[in-house]
Amino acid sequence: MTSHLHALTFDALDPTALALFWAGLLGRTIGEDTGDGVTVLPGSGTELPLRFVRTREPKTSQNRLHFDLTSASLDEQKETVARALGLGGRHTDVGQLPQEEHVVLADPDGNEFCVIEPGNGFLAGCGFVGAIACDGSQAVGYFWSRALGWPLVWDENEETAIQSPAGGTKITWGGPPLMPRLGRDRIRFDLAVGAGDGLEAEIERLLSLGATRPDGGGRDDGGRVVLNDPDGNEFTVRTAR
């Protein structure tokens, strides 16, 4: 039994507005409001739903993960940048060098993402969201490979990457040095297990792989069980609906 990656959850000052930004940028639609946040639906079988939940806390530090959006041509890269700016995004500085060809932007809440230049072989065939690029250790890459049952597709110089056997977006970890942890992560993995599988058994499996229970951890408002991965990143697990 393995969990599947059910959604990527964003804390948002205005969940509907942020969902509209990402739906417009990615060319997706927004699902019905179920009271469990606002969801941007996947456009294909390998794409990941995005869930936006309300927070009152403004973003104060760089996120530990971001999207790498792909481009088939320079014109397409420019079009993606222009579309993001038109929807309310902005340019942002995360220390990128002038000679680097990718463009670093932020959504209306300040969440960083990159629009990658054409010709990136590593992201070829991964779709528009080529990667979820994470700050993280080699050990956490191994953990998520085992947790999700996704094979490693890169493991060199303490940098790791995994990809679903079905293809699609890669998840990458850049290795040391790691960013300092400043408060709760605003973007988190949401896992789900099948309705006929045992949630508690799956939690025990994840704990045996290196997950931990946070201090005071329990269930969130949606009935999800809150855990931390080996790098201390919060994620949740629930039974699929």
CSV table of C-alpha atoms in Angstrom, one decimal:
chain,number,residue,atom,x,y,z
A,1,MET,CA,0.0,0.0,0.0
A,2,THR,CA,1.3,3.5,-0.9
A,3,SER,CA,-0.3,6.9,-0.6
A,4,HIS,CA,-0.8,8.9,-3.7
A,5,LEU,CA,-0.1,12.6,-4.1
A,6,HIS,CA,-3.6,14.0,-4.0
A,7,ALA,CA,-2.9,17.7,-4.2
A,8,LEU,CA,-0.5,20.6,-3.5
A,9,THR,CA,-1.9,22.9,-0.9
A,10,PHE,CA,-1.2,26.7,-0.8
A,11,ASP,CA,-1.9,29.0,2.1
A,12,ALA,CA,-3.5,32.0,0.6
A,13,LEU,CA,-4.7,35.4,1.8
A,14,ASP,CA,-7.5,35.2,-0.8
A,15,PRO,CA,-7.9,31.6,-1.9
A,16,THR,CA,-10.3,32.4,-4.7
A,17,ALA,CA,-8.2,35.1,-6.2
A,18,LEU,CA,-5.0,33.0,-6.0
A,19,ALA,CA,-6.8,30.0,-7.6
A,20,LEU,CA,-8.0,32.3,-10.4
A,21,PHE,CA,-4.4,33.3,-11.0
A,22,TRP,CA,-3.1,29.8,-11.3
A,23,ALA,CA,-6.1,28.5,-13.2
A,24,GLY,CA,-5.5,31.3,-15.7
A,25,LEU,CA,-1.8,30.7,-15.9
A,26,LEU,CA,-2.0,26.9,-16.3
A,27,GLY,CA,-5.1,26.9,-18.5
A,28,ARG,CA,-7.2,24.9,-16.0
A,29,THR,CA,-10.6,25.2,-14.4
A,30,ILE,CA,-11.7,25.7,-10.8
A,31,GLY,CA,-13.8,23.0,-9.1
A,32,GLU,CA,-16.9,23.5,-7.0
A,33,ASP,CA,-16.4,25.0,-3.6
A,34,THR,CA,-16.8,22.1,-1.1
A,35,GLY,CA,-15.8,24.1,2.0
A,36,ASP,CA,-12.3,22.4,1.9
A,37,GLY,CA,-10.5,25.2,0.1
A,38,VAL,CA,-10.7,26.3,-3.5
A,39,THR,CA,-9.3,23.7,-6.0
A,40,VAL,CA,-7.7,24.2,-9.4
A,41,LEU,CA,-8.5,20.9,-11.2
A,42,PRO,CA,-5.9,18.9,-13.1
A,43,GLY,CA,-6.1,19.3,-16.9
A,44,SER,CA,-4.8,15.7,-17.5
A,45,GLY,CA,-4.3,12.4,-15.7
A,46,THR,CA,-0.7,13.2,-14.7
A,47,GLU,CA,-1.4,16.8,-13.5
A,48,LEU,CA,-1.8,17.6,-9.8
A,49,PRO,CA,-4.8,19.4,-8.3
A,50,LEU,CA,-3.9,22.6,-6.5
A,51,ARG,CA,-5.8,23.5,-3.3
A,52,PHE,CA,-5.9,27.0,-1.8
A,53,VAL,CA,-6.8,27.5,1.8
A,54,ARG,CA,-7.2,30.7,3.7
A,55,THR,CA,-4.6,32.1,6.0
A,56,ARG,CA,-4.3,35.5,7.7
A,57,GLU,CA,-0.5,35.4,7.7
A,58,PRO,CA,1.3,37.2,4.8
A,59,LYS,CA,4.2,35.6,3.2
A,60,THR,CA,7.5,36.8,4.8
A,61,SER,CA,10.2,34.5,3.4
A,62,GLN,CA,11.1,32.5,0.3
A,63,ASN,CA,9.2,29.3,-0.2
A,64,ARG,CA,11.0,26.0,0.0
A,65,LEU,CA,9.4,24.8,-3.2
A,66,HIS,CA,8.3,26.3,-6.4
A,67,PHE,CA,7.1,25.4,-9.9
A,68,ASP,CA,9.4,25.2,-12.9
A,69,LEU,CA,7.2,26.0,-16.0
A,70,THR,CA,8.5,24.8,-19.3
A,71,SER,CA,8.7,26.5,-22.7
A,72,ALA,CA,8.9,25.0,-26.2
A,73,SER,CA,10.4,28.2,-27.7
A,74,LEU,CA,11.5,31.7,-26.7
A,75,ASP,CA,8.2,33.1,-27.9
A,76,GLU,CA,6.3,30.7,-25.6
A,77,GLN,CA,8.5,31.7,-22.7
A,78,LYS,CA,7.7,35.3,-23.3
A,79,GLU,CA,4.0,34.6,-23.7
A,80,THR,CA,4.0,32.7,-20.3
A,81,VAL,CA,5.7,35.6,-18.6
A,82,ALA,CA,3.3,38.1,-20.2
A,83,ARG,CA,0.3,36.0,-19.2
A,84,ALA,CA,1.5,35.8,-15.6
A,85,LEU,CA,2.1,39.5,-15.4
A,86,GLY,CA,-1.3,40.2,-16.9
A,87,LEU,CA,-3.0,38.0,-14.2
A,88,GLY,CA,-1.3,39.9,-11.4
A,89,GLY,CA,2.1,38.2,-11.1
A,90,ARG,CA,5.4,40.1,-10.8
A,91,HIS,CA,9.1,39.8,-11.3
A,92,THR,CA,11.0,38.8,-8.2
A,93,ASP,CA,14.7,38.4,-7.1
A,94,VAL,CA,15.8,35.2,-5.4
A,95,GLY,CA,19.5,35.7,-6.2
A,96,GLN,CA,19.3,34.6,-9.9
A,97,LEU,CA,22.3,35.7,-12.0
A,98,PRO,CA,21.9,38.0,-15.0
A,99,GLN,CA,23.2,35.4,-17.4
A,100,GLU,CA,20.6,32.8,-16.4
A,101,GLU,CA,17.9,32.4,-19.1
A,102,HIS,CA,15.0,31.4,-16.9
A,103,VAL,CA,12.6,34.1,-15.6
A,104,VAL,CA,11.8,34.2,-11.9
A,105,LEU,CA,8.3,35.5,-11.1
A,106,ALA,CA,5.9,35.5,-8.1
A,107,ASP,CA,2.2,35.1,-8.0
A,108,PRO,CA,-0.1,37.7,-6.3
A,109,ASP,CA,0.7,36.3,-2.8
A,110,GLY,CA,4.5,36.3,-3.5
A,111,ASN,CA,4.9,32.6,-4.2
A,112,GLU,CA,7.9,32.2,-6.4
A,113,PHE,CA,8.0,30.2,-9.7
A,114,CYS,CA,10.3,30.0,-12.7
A,115,VAL,CA,9.6,30.1,-16.4
A,116,ILE,CA,12.3,27.9,-17.9
A,117,GLU,CA,13.9,28.7,-21.2
A,118,PRO,CA,13.5,26.3,-24.2
A,119,GLY,CA,15.9,23.4,-24.6
A,120,ASN,CA,15.9,22.1,-21.0
A,121,GLY,CA,16.4,18.3,-21.6
A,122,PHE,CA,15.8,17.3,-18.0
A,123,LEU,CA,12.2,18.6,-18.2
A,124,ALA,CA,11.5,17.4,-21.7
A,125,GLY,CA,8.2,15.5,-21.8
A,126,CYS,CA,7.2,16.5,-18.3
A,127,GLY,CA,4.4,18.9,-19.3
A,128,PHE,CA,3.9,22.6,-18.7
A,129,VAL,CA,4.6,22.2,-14.9
A,130,GLY,CA,7.9,20.5,-15.6
A,131,ALA,CA,9.0,20.2,-12.0
A,132,ILE,CA,8.1,21.0,-8.4
A,133,ALA,CA,11.6,22.1,-7.4
A,134,CYS,CA,12.2,21.7,-3.7
A,135,ASP,CA,14.9,22.8,-1.2
A,136,GLY,CA,15.8,19.5,0.5
A,137,SER,CA,18.3,16.8,1.3
A,138,GLN,CA,19.1,13.6,-0.5
A,139,ALA,CA,17.5,11.7,2.3
A,140,VAL,CA,14.2,13.4,1.8
A,141,GLY,CA,14.3,12.6,-1.9
A,142,TYR,CA,14.8,8.9,-0.9
A,143,PHE,CA,11.9,9.2,1.6
A,144,TRP,CA,9.4,10.5,-1.0
A,145,SER,CA,10.5,8.0,-3.5
A,146,ARG,CA,9.6,5.2,-1.1
A,147,ALA,CA,6.5,6.9,0.3
A,148,LEU,CA,4.9,7.5,-3.2
A,149,GLY,CA,6.4,4.5,-5.0
A,150,TRP,CA,7.9,6.9,-7.6
A,151,PRO,CA,11.3,5.9,-8.9
A,152,LEU,CA,14.4,8.1,-8.6
A,153,VAL,CA,15.2,9.6,-12.0
A,154,TRP,CA,18.2,11.6,-10.8
A,155,ASP,CA,20.6,11.0,-7.9
A,156,GLU,CA,23.9,12.8,-8.2
A,157,ASN,CA,25.9,15.1,-6.0
A,158,GLU,CA,23.2,14.9,-3.3
A,159,GLU,CA,20.6,16.2,-5.7
A,160,THR,CA,17.6,13.9,-6.3
A,161,ALA,CA,14.5,13.8,-8.4
A,162,ILE,CA,11.5,11.4,-8.7
A,163,GLN,CA,8.7,11.0,-11.2
A,164,SER,CA,5.5,9.1,-11.3
A,165,PRO,CA,5.7,5.9,-13.3
A,166,ALA,CA,2.9,7.5,-15.4
A,167,GLY,CA,5.2,10.4,-16.3
A,168,GLY,CA,4.4,14.1,-15.8
A,169,THR,CA,5.8,16.6,-13.4
A,170,LYS,CA,9.1,15.7,-11.6
A,171,ILE,CA,9.7,16.5,-8.0
A,172,THR,CA,13.3,17.6,-7.4
A,173,TRP,CA,15.5,18.3,-4.3
A,174,GLY,CA,18.5,20.5,-4.7
A,175,GLY,CA,20.7,19.2,-1.8
A,176,PRO,CA,22.8,21.2,0.7
A,177,PRO,CA,23.1,23.9,1.8
A,178,LEU,CA,19.5,24.0,2.9
A,179,MET,CA,17.5,27.1,3.5
A,180,PRO,CA,16.7,28.2,7.1
A,181,ARG,CA,13.2,27.2,8.2
A,182,LEU,CA,11.2,30.4,9.0
A,183,GLY,CA,7.7,29.4,10.2
A,184,ARG,CA,5.2,27.1,8.6
A,185,ASP,CA,5.6,26.2,4.9
A,186,ARG,CA,3.0,27.9,2.8
A,187,ILE,CA,2.9,25.1,0.2
A,188,ARG,CA,2.5,21.5,1.3
A,189,PHE,CA,2.0,18.0,-0.1
A,190,ASP,CA,-1.5,16.4,0.5
A,191,LEU,CA,-1.5,12.6,0.4
A,192,ALA,CA,-4.5,10.3,0.2
A,193,VAL,CA,-5.1,6.6,0.6
A,194,GLY,CA,-7.8,4.6,-1.0
A,195,ALA,CA,-11.2,4.4,0.8
A,196,GLY,CA,-10.7,0.6,1.3
A,197,ASP,CA,-7.2,1.0,2.7
A,198,GLY,CA,-6.3,1.6,6.3
A,199,LEU,CA,-5.3,5.2,7.1
A,200,GLU,CA,-3.6,4.3,10.3
A,201,ALA,CA,-1.7,1.5,8.7
A,202,GLU,CA,-0.4,3.9,6.0
A,203,ILE,CA,0.6,6.4,8.7
A,204,GLU,CA,2.6,3.8,10.4
A,205,ARG,CA,4.3,2.9,7.1
A,206,LEU,CA,5.2,6.5,6.5
A,207,LEU,CA,6.5,6.8,10.1
A,208,SER,CA,8.6,3.7,9.5
A,209,LEU,CA,10.1,5.3,6.4
A,210,GLY,CA,11.3,8.4,8.4
A,211,ALA,CA,8.2,10.6,8.8
A,212,THR,CA,7.6,12.1,12.3
A,213,ARG,CA,4.6,13.4,14.1
A,214,PRO,CA,4.9,17.2,14.8
A,215,ASP,CA,4.7,18.4,18.4
A,216,GLY,CA,1.0,18.7,19.2
A,217,GLY,CA,0.2,17.1,15.8
A,218,GLY,CA,-3.1,15.6,15.1
A,219,ARG,CA,-5.7,16.2,12.5
A,220,ASP,CA,-6.4,19.5,10.6
A,221,ASP,CA,-9.9,20.9,10.0
A,222,GLY,CA,-10.4,18.6,7.0
A,223,GLY,CA,-9.6,15.4,9.0
A,224,ARG,CA,-6.1,15.1,7.5
A,225,VAL,CA,-3.4,13.7,9.7
A,226,VAL,CA,-0.4,16.1,9.9
A,227,LEU,CA,3.1,14.6,9.6
A,228,ASN,CA,6.6,15.9,8.9
A,229,ASP,CA,9.0,14.4,6.4
A,230,PRO,CA,12.7,13.8,7.4
A,231,ASP,CA,13.6,17.4,6.5
A,232,GLY,CA,10.8,18.7,8.7
A,233,ASN,CA,8.4,19.7,5.9
A,234,GLU,CA,4.8,19.4,6.9
A,235,PHE,CA,2.5,17.2,4.8
A,236,THR,CA,-0.9,15.6,5.4
A,237,VAL,CA,-2.5,12.2,4.8
A,238,ARG,CA,-6.2,11.4,4.6
A,239,THR,CA,-8.6,8.9,3.2
A,240,ALA,CA,-9.6,9.6,-0.3
A,241,ARG,CA,-13.2,10.7,-0.8
